Amino acid sequence: MKLLVVIVNYRVTQLAIDCLHSVAKEINSVPGIHVAICENGSGDGSAGLLQRTIQDNGWSSWCTLKALDVNLGFTGGNNAVLRPALESADKPQYFLLLNSDTIVRPNAFKALIDFMDKNPQVGIAGSRLEDPDGTPQRSAFRFQSPLGELEGSLKIGPVSRLLDRWIVAPPVVDCAFETDWVAGASMIIRRETMEATGLLDEGFFTYFDDIDYCFNARKQGWPTWYVPASRVVHLVGQSTGVNSKPKRLPPYLLEARRRHFLKNYGAFYAAMVDICRIAGLSLWRLRVILTGKEDTTPPWHLSDSIRHSVFFKGFKVIDVKNPALTS
């Protein structure tokens, strides 16, 4: 097997089917592509609908379905497919994590495969994500830092220019380049990289797993690259309910954020990151009050950031609670 494409569906079944239709057009672009879709415990008949769609369209030769009883999040859903694939006799050369809320553009798979084949030292590569009209989304990032959190929270032009080298999401460019991490909506991983780094950390449930994976792959000597020749439409946040319209952030996102910093950087760094984020959000809130400027941050963002900081939740690395198991 050359490439195993893993798609996790949770209550966005029509989007997942649309994604499969776009994938079907690319199956012959590279020999040896297989697609595995994980129905992640939606509990709404999605597994039956997906299986019928696969059979009715004649996709059974290259697409298989794995149905879970409980939503295990992005990490657990992907690992349910990745784990047996890594243990199989026919281990894929590459794994591609593909969101269910994506549409694959022509030659998106081939561009990633060609890049990885030509650059054997690269462990992970990400596609250029874009809106349906072709507008690029920022999908190649720097690792978060205290100053980066301050800049992202404060959002004041002179401060952003001063802290330019720490901006987490730099402007989009059209050439391939090495980056700290790429969005997990379309992320290819070399088999040797996954064998060295391991599976996705299920302690994150959903969110920050892509950052964590790229961070730990780099520690194993496997860098991450951004490959804009591979283009994928990303219908932002449809699979999680978090999109471009300001909406209160789910607790598991903020819990995953704290886990990432404590796990990978330690207590002092996590505290500094929280201080800078809270300070930036506080100054932004003050600016909104004094100037009447539109508040574009999610509702309750400041209070939720304080509530889920290390100062209120502690400095112990803990797993993010799975809401499907705790509700």
mmCIF file of C-alpha atoms in Angstrom:
data_model
loop_
_atom_site.group_PDB
_atom_site.id
_atom_site.type_symbol
_atom_site.label_atom_id
_atom_site.label_comp_id
_atom_site.label_asym_id
_atom_site.label_seq_id
_atom_site.Cartn_x
_atom_site.Cartn_y
_atom_site.Cartn_z
ATOM 1 C CA MET A 1 0.000 0.000 0.000
ATOM 2 C CA LYS A 2 1.390 3.376 -1.000
ATOM 3 C CA LEU A 3 -1.021 5.646 0.864
ATOM 4 C CA LEU A 4 -3.678 5.097 3.509
ATOM 5 C CA VAL A 5 -6.139 7.993 3.690
ATOM 6 C CA VAL A 6 -7.928 8.151 7.061
ATOM 7 C CA ILE A 7 -11.197 10.088 7.362
ATOM 8 C CA VAL A 8 -13.016 10.371 10.693
ATOM 9 C CA ASN A 9 -16.723 11.201 10.617
ATOM 10 C CA TYR A 10 -18.726 12.500 13.555
ATOM 11 C CA ARG A 11 -22.232 13.724 12.736
ATOM 12 C CA VAL A 12 -21.269 15.392 9.451
ATOM 13 C CA THR A 13 -22.074 12.391 7.280
ATOM 14 C CA GLN A 14 -23.164 14.317 4.196
ATOM 15 C CA LEU A 15 -19.925 16.283 4.282
ATOM 16 C CA ALA A 16 -18.001 13.013 4.625
ATOM 17 C CA ILE A 17 -19.843 11.628 1.593
ATOM 18 C CA ASP A 18 -19.028 14.776 -0.392
ATOM 19 C CA CYS A 19 -15.405 14.326 0.658
ATOM 20 C CA LEU A 20 -15.437 10.709 -0.558
ATOM 21 C CA HIS A 21 -16.823 11.797 -3.929
ATOM 22 C CA SER A 22 -13.862 14.158 -4.348
ATOM 23 C CA VAL A 23 -11.440 11.458 -3.194
ATOM 24 C CA ALA A 24 -12.894 8.976 -5.675
ATOM 25 C CA LYS A 25 -11.688 11.170 -8.543
ATOM 26 C CA GLU A 26 -8.119 10.973 -7.216
ATOM 27 C CA ILE A 27 -7.839 7.249 -6.515
ATOM 28 C CA ASN A 28 -6.089 6.569 -9.822
ATOM 29 C CA SER A 29 -3.703 9.514 -9.490
ATOM 30 C CA VAL A 30 -1.285 7.379 -7.463
ATOM 31 C CA PRO A 31 -1.190 3.560 -7.533
ATOM 32 C CA GLY A 32 -1.809 1.905 -4.179
ATOM 33 C CA ILE A 33 -4.215 4.328 -2.464
ATOM 34 C CA HIS A 34 -6.664 2.969 0.080
ATOM 35 C CA VAL A 35 -9.220 4.982 2.041
ATOM 36 C CA ALA A 36 -10.472 4.035 5.502
ATOM 37 C CA ILE A 37 -13.340 6.009 6.970
ATOM 38 C CA CYS A 38 -14.025 5.761 10.683
ATOM 39 C CA GLU A 39 -17.610 6.407 11.756
ATOM 40 C CA ASN A 40 -16.851 7.806 15.171
ATOM 41 C CA GLY A 41 -19.896 6.871 17.229
ATOM 42 C CA SER A 42 -22.330 9.405 15.764
ATOM 43 C CA GLY A 43 -25.245 7.257 16.923
ATOM 44 C CA ASP A 44 -27.551 8.493 14.180
ATOM 45 C CA GLY A 45 -27.438 5.767 11.555
ATOM 46 C CA SER A 46 -24.388 7.242 9.850
ATOM 47 C CA ALA A 47 -22.555 3.917 9.650
ATOM 48 C CA GLY A 48 -25.327 2.337 7.583
ATOM 49 C CA LEU A 49 -25.573 5.359 5.296
ATOM 50 C CA LEU A 50 -21.820 5.418 4.712
ATOM 51 C CA GLN A 51 -21.693 1.686 3.992
ATOM 52 C CA ARG A 52 -24.545 1.966 1.484
ATOM 53 C CA THR A 53 -22.832 4.923 -0.166
ATOM 54 C CA ILE A 54 -19.615 2.950 -0.553
ATOM 55 C CA GLN A 55 -21.444 -0.029 -2.050
ATOM 56 C CA ASP A 56 -23.801 1.956 -4.301
ATOM 57 C CA ASN A 57 -20.926 3.920 -5.834
ATOM 58 C CA GLY A 58 -18.708 0.877 -6.366
ATOM 59 C CA TRP A 59 -15.999 2.122 -4.009
ATOM 60 C CA SER A 60 -15.547 -1.121 -2.057
ATOM 61 C CA SER A 61 -12.297 -1.985 -3.840
ATOM 62 C CA TRP A 62 -10.516 1.021 -2.347
ATOM 63 C CA CYS A 63 -12.664 2.201 0.578
ATOM 64 C CA THR A 64 -13.501 0.450 3.859
ATOM 65 C CA LEU A 65 -15.588 1.510 6.826
ATOM 66 C CA LYS A 66 -14.838 1.074 10.521
ATOM 67 C CA ALA A 67 -17.703 1.896 12.882
ATOM 68 C CA LEU A 68 -17.147 2.778 16.545
ATOM 69 C CA ASP A 69 -19.823 2.740 19.229
ATOM 70 C CA VAL A 70 -18.536 5.844 21.040
ATOM 71 C CA ASN A 71 -17.031 9.111 19.822
ATOM 72 C CA LEU A 72 -13.310 8.844 20.598
ATOM 73 C CA GLY A 73 -12.441 12.268 19.231
ATOM 74 C CA PHE A 74 -10.119 13.059 16.348
ATOM 75 C CA THR A 75 -7.226 11.245 18.000
ATOM 76 C CA GLY A 76 -9.053 8.069 19.011
ATOM 77 C CA GLY A 77 -10.964 7.853 15.740
ATOM 78 C CA ASN A 78 -7.785 8.102 13.681
ATOM 79 C CA ASN A 79 -5.906 5.693 15.926
ATOM 80 C CA ALA A 80 -8.667 3.106 15.505
ATOM 81 C CA VAL A 81 -7.554 2.908 11.865
ATOM 82 C CA LEU A 82 -3.852 3.712 12.223
ATOM 83 C CA ARG A 83 -3.121 1.116 14.913
ATOM 84 C CA PRO A 84 -4.102 -1.999 12.920
ATOM 85 C CA ALA A 85 -2.532 -0.529 9.762
ATOM 86 C CA LEU A 86 0.823 -0.195 11.524
ATOM 87 C CA GLU A 87 0.533 -3.772 12.760
ATOM 88 C CA SER A 88 -0.469 -5.226 9.384
ATOM 89 C CA ALA A 89 1.773 -7.141 6.986
ATOM 90 C CA ASP A 90 1.107 -4.529 4.281
ATOM 91 C CA LYS A 91 2.090 -1.362 6.120
ATOM 92 C CA PRO A 92 1.362 1.798 4.122
ATOM 93 C CA GLN A 93 4.333 3.878 3.068
ATOM 94 C CA TYR A 94 2.378 7.007 3.960
ATOM 95 C CA PHE A 95 -0.644 7.941 6.072
ATOM 96 C CA LEU A 96 -2.851 10.909 5.217
ATOM 97 C CA LEU A 97 -5.132 12.333 7.904
ATOM 98 C CA LEU A 98 -7.994 14.009 6.046
ATOM 99 C CA ASN A 99 -10.873 15.869 7.674
ATOM 100 C CA SER A 100 -14.399 14.851 6.788
ATOM 101 C CA ASP A 101 -15.212 18.521 6.088
ATOM 102 C CA THR A 102 -12.809 18.760 3.146
ATOM 103 C CA ILE A 103 -13.000 18.550 -0.637
ATOM 104 C CA VAL A 104 -9.884 17.283 -2.381
ATOM 105 C CA ARG A 105 -8.737 19.323 -5.370
ATOM 106 C CA PRO A 106 -7.293 17.529 -8.458
ATOM 107 C CA ASN A 107 -3.829 16.018 -7.874
ATOM 108 C CA ALA A 108 -3.829 16.915 -4.162
ATOM 109 C CA PHE A 109 -2.701 13.401 -3.219
ATOM 110 C CA LYS A 110 -0.169 13.147 -6.033
ATOM 111 C CA ALA A 111 1.447 16.459 -5.093
ATOM 112 C CA LEU A 112 1.994 15.286 -1.512
ATOM 113 C CA ILE A 113 3.278 11.859 -2.562
ATOM 114 C CA ASP A 114 5.641 13.318 -5.159
ATOM 115 C CA PHE A 115 7.024 15.755 -2.594
ATOM 116 C CA MET A 116 7.540 13.088 0.060
ATOM 117 C CA ASP A 117 9.152 10.677 -2.416
ATOM 118 C CA LYS A 118 11.608 13.372 -3.519
ATOM 119 C CA ASN A 119 12.395 14.479 0.056
ATOM 120 C CA PRO A 120 12.967 11.346 2.181
ATOM 121 C CA GLN A 121 14.228 13.420 5.119
ATOM 122 C CA VAL A 122 10.785 15.039 5.561
ATOM 123 C CA GLY A 123 8.481 13.317 8.011
ATOM 124 C CA ILE A 124 5.221 15.292 7.699
ATOM 125 C CA ALA A 125 3.717 17.546 5.060
ATOM 126 C CA GLY A 126 0.519 19.571 4.928
ATOM 127 C CA SER A 127 -1.663 20.729 2.073
ATOM 128 C CA ARG A 128 -2.677 24.276 1.233
ATOM 129 C CA LEU A 129 -6.150 24.603 2.756
ATOM 130 C CA GLU A 130 -8.548 26.977 1.069
ATOM 131 C CA ASP A 131 -12.134 28.214 0.939
ATOM 132 C CA PRO A 132 -14.455 26.901 -1.778
ATOM 133 C CA ASP A 133 -13.722 30.016 -3.865
ATOM 134 C CA GLY A 134 -9.984 29.325 -3.721
ATOM 135 C CA THR A 135 -9.106 31.878 -1.056
ATOM 136 C CA PRO A 136 -6.169 30.381 0.890
ATOM 137 C CA GLN A 137 -6.450 29.672 4.595
ATOM 138 C CA ARG A 138 -3.465 29.937 6.887
ATOM 139 C CA SER A 139 -2.429 26.336 7.452
ATOM 140 C CA ALA A 140 1.342 26.466 8.093
ATOM 141 C CA PHE A 141 2.205 27.664 11.570
ATOM 142 C CA ARG A 142 4.874 28.441 14.130
ATOM 143 C CA PHE A 143 4.786 26.793 17.532
ATOM 144 C CA GLN A 144 2.993 28.895 20.146
ATOM 145 C CA SER A 145 5.086 30.982 22.525
ATOM 146 C CA PRO A 146 4.366 33.521 25.279
ATOM 147 C CA LEU A 147 4.964 36.452 22.899
ATOM 148 C CA GLY A 148 2.988 34.729 20.164
ATOM 149 C CA GLU A 149 0.036 34.335 22.534
ATOM 150 C CA LEU A 150 0.307 37.986 23.539
ATOM 151 C CA GLU A 151 0.285 39.117 19.898
ATOM 152 C CA GLY A 152 -2.599 36.830 18.948
ATOM 153 C CA SER A 153 -4.729 37.989 21.864
ATOM 154 C CA LEU A 154 -3.949 41.709 21.691
ATOM 155 C CA LYS A 155 -4.305 42.184 17.905
ATOM 156 C CA ILE A 156 -2.828 45.685 17.704
ATOM 157 C CA GLY A 157 -0.937 46.589 14.530
ATOM 158 C CA PRO A 158 2.241 48.119 16.051
ATOM 159 C CA VAL A 159 2.532 45.248 18.539
ATOM 160 C CA SER A 160 2.041 42.674 15.781
ATOM 161 C CA ARG A 161 4.772 44.296 13.692
ATOM 162 C CA LEU A 162 7.100 44.322 16.685
ATOM 163 C CA LEU A 163 6.391 40.663 17.424
ATOM 164 C CA ASP A 164 6.327 39.575 13.773
ATOM 165 C CA ARG A 165 8.765 36.667 14.252
ATOM 166 C CA TRP A 166 6.485 35.131 16.909
ATOM 167 C CA ILE A 167 3.185 35.345 15.009
ATOM 168 C CA VAL A 168 1.705 31.832 15.075
ATOM 169 C CA ALA A 169 -0.064 32.058 11.691
ATOM 170 C CA PRO A 170 2.160 33.935 9.236
ATOM 171 C CA PRO A 171 0.820 35.053 5.834
ATOM 172 C CA VAL A 172 0.258 32.401 3.171
ATOM 173 C CA VAL A 173 3.028 31.841 0.615
ATOM 174 C CA ASP A 174 2.925 29.879 -2.623
ATOM 175 C CA CYS A 175 6.142 27.869 -2.292
ATOM 176 C CA ALA A 176 6.957 24.776 -0.260
ATOM 177 C CA PHE A 177 8.876 25.477 2.933
ATOM 178 C CA GLU A 178 9.754 23.937 6.286
ATOM 179 C CA THR A 179 7.433 24.989 9.079
ATOM 180 C CA ASP A 180 6.829 24.110 12.722
ATOM 181 C CA TRP A 181 3.440 22.466 12.207
ATOM 182 C CA VAL A 182 0.624 22.106 9.717
ATOM 183 C CA ALA A 183 -3.113 21.784 10.161
ATOM 184 C CA GLY A 184 -4.289 18.219 10.662
ATOM 185 C CA ALA A 185 -7.143 18.697 8.183
ATOM 186 C CA SER A 186 -4.838 17.343 5.447
ATOM 187 C CA MET A 187 -1.559 16.060 6.848
ATOM 188 C CA ILE A 188 0.577 13.265 5.386
ATOM 189 C CA ILE A 189 2.897 11.293 7.670
ATOM 190 C CA ARG A 190 5.718 8.996 6.583
ATOM 191 C CA ARG A 191 5.489 5.469 8.010
ATOM 192 C CA GLU A 192 8.968 5.674 9.553
ATOM 193 C CA THR A 193 7.957 8.935 11.206
ATOM 194 C CA MET A 194 4.888 7.352 12.750
ATOM 195 C CA GLU A 195 6.885 4.340 13.917
ATOM 196 C CA ALA A 196 9.331 6.695 15.645
ATOM 197 C CA THR A 197 6.769 9.149 17.037
ATOM 198 C CA GLY A 198 3.915 6.775 17.790
ATOM 199 C CA LEU A 199 0.179 7.154 17.292
ATOM 200 C CA LEU A 200 -1.756 10.337 18.009
ATOM 201 C CA ASP A 201 -1.924 11.189 21.704
ATOM 202 C CA GLU A 202 -5.486 10.261 22.712
ATOM 203 C CA GLY A 203 -5.107 12.380 25.824
ATOM 204 C CA PHE A 204 -5.939 15.386 23.629
ATOM 205 C CA PHE A 205 -9.297 13.998 22.411
ATOM 206 C CA THR A 206 -9.637 16.726 19.735
ATOM 207 C CA TYR A 207 -7.521 19.853 19.050
ATOM 208 C CA PHE A 208 -3.796 20.470 19.544
ATOM 209 C CA ASP A 209 -3.107 16.876 18.463
ATOM 210 C CA ASP A 210 -1.610 18.064 15.149
ATOM 211 C CA ILE A 211 0.648 20.573 16.946
ATOM 212 C CA ASP A 212 1.685 17.924 19.450
ATOM 213 C CA TYR A 213 2.413 15.400 16.705
ATOM 214 C CA CYS A 214 4.573 17.739 14.634
ATOM 215 C CA PHE A 215 6.380 18.869 17.795
ATOM 216 C CA ASN A 216 7.267 15.327 18.836
ATOM 217 C CA ALA A 217 8.103 14.198 15.289
ATOM 218 C CA ARG A 218 10.647 17.014 15.110
ATOM 219 C CA LYS A 219 12.173 15.775 18.372
ATOM 220 C CA GLN A 220 12.640 12.422 16.607
ATOM 221 C CA GLY A 221 14.425 14.142 13.719
ATOM 222 C CA TRP A 222 11.471 14.364 11.311
ATOM 223 C CA PRO A 223 10.711 17.945 10.124
ATOM 224 C CA THR A 224 7.378 19.230 8.821
ATOM 225 C CA TRP A 225 6.836 20.977 5.494
ATOM 226 C CA TYR A 226 4.042 22.942 3.858
ATOM 227 C CA VAL A 227 3.257 21.878 0.272
ATOM 228 C CA PRO A 228 0.875 24.347 -1.430
ATOM 229 C CA ALA A 229 0.855 22.332 -4.686
ATOM 230 C CA SER A 230 -1.542 20.048 -2.806
ATOM 231 C CA ARG A 231 -4.800 21.987 -2.536
ATOM 232 C CA VAL A 232 -7.717 20.963 -0.321
ATOM 233 C CA VAL A 233 -10.923 22.874 0.379
ATOM 234 C CA HIS A 234 -11.572 23.047 4.120
ATOM 235 C CA LEU A 235 -15.069 23.937 5.287
ATOM 236 C CA VAL A 236 -13.653 25.357 8.492
ATOM 237 C CA GLY A 237 -14.902 23.871 11.735
ATOM 238 C CA GLN A 238 -17.856 21.947 10.310
ATOM 239 C CA SER A 239 -16.758 18.701 11.940
ATOM 240 C CA THR A 240 -16.379 20.283 15.393
ATOM 241 C CA GLY A 241 -18.869 23.160 15.396
ATOM 242 C CA VAL A 242 -16.107 25.763 15.717
ATOM 243 C CA ASN A 243 -15.925 27.990 12.655
ATOM 244 C CA SER A 244 -15.113 31.495 11.511
ATOM 245 C CA LYS A 245 -18.167 33.003 13.253
ATOM 246 C CA PRO A 246 -17.305 33.815 16.896
ATOM 247 C CA LYS A 247 -18.698 31.078 19.116
ATOM 248 C CA ARG A 248 -17.849 30.069 22.657
ATOM 249 C CA LEU A 249 -14.914 27.676 22.604
ATOM 250 C CA PRO A 250 -15.626 24.164 23.895
ATOM 251 C CA PRO A 251 -13.926 23.243 27.180
ATOM 252 C CA TYR A 252 -12.055 20.344 25.575
ATOM 253 C CA LEU A 253 -10.233 22.765 23.249
ATOM 254 C CA LEU A 254 -8.985 24.864 26.169
ATOM 255 C CA GLU A 255 -8.122 21.741 28.148
ATOM 256 C CA ALA A 256 -6.133 20.403 25.176
ATOM 257 C CA ARG A 257 -4.277 23.689 24.966
ATOM 258 C CA ARG A 258 -3.164 23.490 28.599
ATOM 259 C CA ARG A 259 -2.172 19.841 28.199
ATOM 260 C CA HIS A 260 -0.012 20.674 25.169
ATOM 261 C CA PHE A 261 2.051 23.293 26.964
ATOM 262 C CA LEU A 262 2.455 21.313 30.181
ATOM 263 C CA LYS A 263 3.321 18.091 28.356
ATOM 264 C CA ASN A 264 5.763 19.533 25.843
ATOM 265 C CA TYR A 265 7.229 22.612 27.576
ATOM 266 C CA GLY A 266 6.784 22.241 31.305
ATOM 267 C CA ALA A 267 5.094 24.200 34.084
ATOM 268 C CA PHE A 268 7.030 27.483 33.881
ATOM 269 C CA TYR A 269 6.517 27.862 30.133
ATOM 270 C CA ALA A 270 2.831 26.973 30.439
ATOM 271 C CA ALA A 271 2.432 29.637 33.133
ATOM 272 C CA MET A 272 4.151 32.261 30.985
ATOM 273 C CA VAL A 273 1.940 31.393 28.025
ATOM 274 C CA ASP A 274 -1.192 31.739 30.156
ATOM 275 C CA ILE A 275 -0.032 35.051 31.636
ATOM 276 C CA CYS A 276 0.600 36.507 28.189
ATOM 277 C CA ARG A 277 -2.683 35.216 26.798
ATOM 278 C CA ILE A 278 -4.730 36.553 29.716
ATOM 279 C CA ALA A 279 -2.893 39.898 29.607
ATOM 280 C CA GLY A 280 -3.471 40.223 25.873
ATOM 281 C CA LEU A 281 -7.154 39.344 26.121
ATOM 282 C CA SER A 282 -7.600 41.756 29.042
ATOM 283 C CA LEU A 283 -6.030 44.649 27.125
ATOM 284 C CA TRP A 284 -8.099 43.771 24.057
ATOM 285 C CA ARG A 285 -11.267 43.787 26.156
ATOM 286 C CA LEU A 286 -10.328 47.172 27.616
ATOM 287 C CA ARG A 287 -9.765 48.508 24.108
ATOM 288 C CA VAL A 288 -13.218 47.280 23.043
ATOM 289 C CA ILE A 289 -14.850 48.991 26.024
ATOM 290 C CA LEU A 290 -13.012 52.312 25.563
ATOM 291 C CA THR A 291 -13.277 52.595 21.772
ATOM 292 C CA GLY A 292 -16.459 50.723 20.959
ATOM 293 C CA LYS A 293 -14.506 48.522 18.551
ATOM 294 C CA GLU A 294 -16.288 45.353 17.469
ATOM 295 C CA ASP A 295 -15.314 42.405 19.640
ATOM 296 C CA THR A 296 -14.312 39.593 17.270
ATOM 297 C CA THR A 297 -13.204 37.177 19.982
ATOM 298 C CA PRO A 298 -15.380 34.196 20.953
ATOM 299 C CA PRO A 299 -17.924 34.855 23.728
ATOM 300 C CA TRP A 300 -16.558 34.389 27.261
ATOM 301 C CA HIS A 301 -13.061 34.050 25.808
ATOM 302 C CA LEU A 302 -11.251 35.912 28.589
ATOM 303 C CA SER A 303 -13.084 34.276 31.493
ATOM 304 C CA ASP A 304 -12.821 30.823 29.900
ATOM 305 C CA SER A 305 -9.089 31.303 29.327
ATOM 306 C CA ILE A 306 -8.641 32.204 32.984
ATOM 307 C CA ARG A 307 -10.835 29.314 34.118
ATOM 308 C CA HIS A 308 -8.846 26.760 32.091
ATOM 309 C CA SER A 309 -5.397 28.213 32.830
ATOM 310 C CA VAL A 310 -2.759 26.420 34.882
ATOM 311 C CA PHE A 311 -3.466 28.842 37.721
ATOM 312 C CA PHE A 312 -6.992 27.470 38.161
ATOM 313 C CA LYS A 313 -6.621 23.933 36.791
ATOM 314 C CA GLY A 314 -3.165 23.143 38.122
ATOM 315 C CA PHE A 315 0.177 22.084 36.664
ATOM 316 C CA LYS A 316 -0.418 18.366 36.314
ATOM 317 C CA VAL A 317 -0.574 16.883 32.822
ATOM 318 C CA ILE A 318 -3.995 15.253 32.596
ATOM 319 C CA ASP A 319 -6.056 13.740 29.805
ATOM 320 C CA VAL A 320 -8.797 15.838 28.275
ATOM 321 C CA LYS A 321 -12.141 14.429 29.340
ATOM 322 C CA ASN A 322 -14.093 12.826 26.541
ATOM 323 C CA PRO A 323 -17.518 14.543 26.639
ATOM 324 C CA ALA A 324 -19.120 11.456 25.083
ATOM 325 C CA LEU A 325 -18.022 9.392 28.091
ATOM 326 C CA THR A 326 -18.574 11.982 30.829
ATOM 327 C CA SER A 327 -22.017 13.261 29.789
#
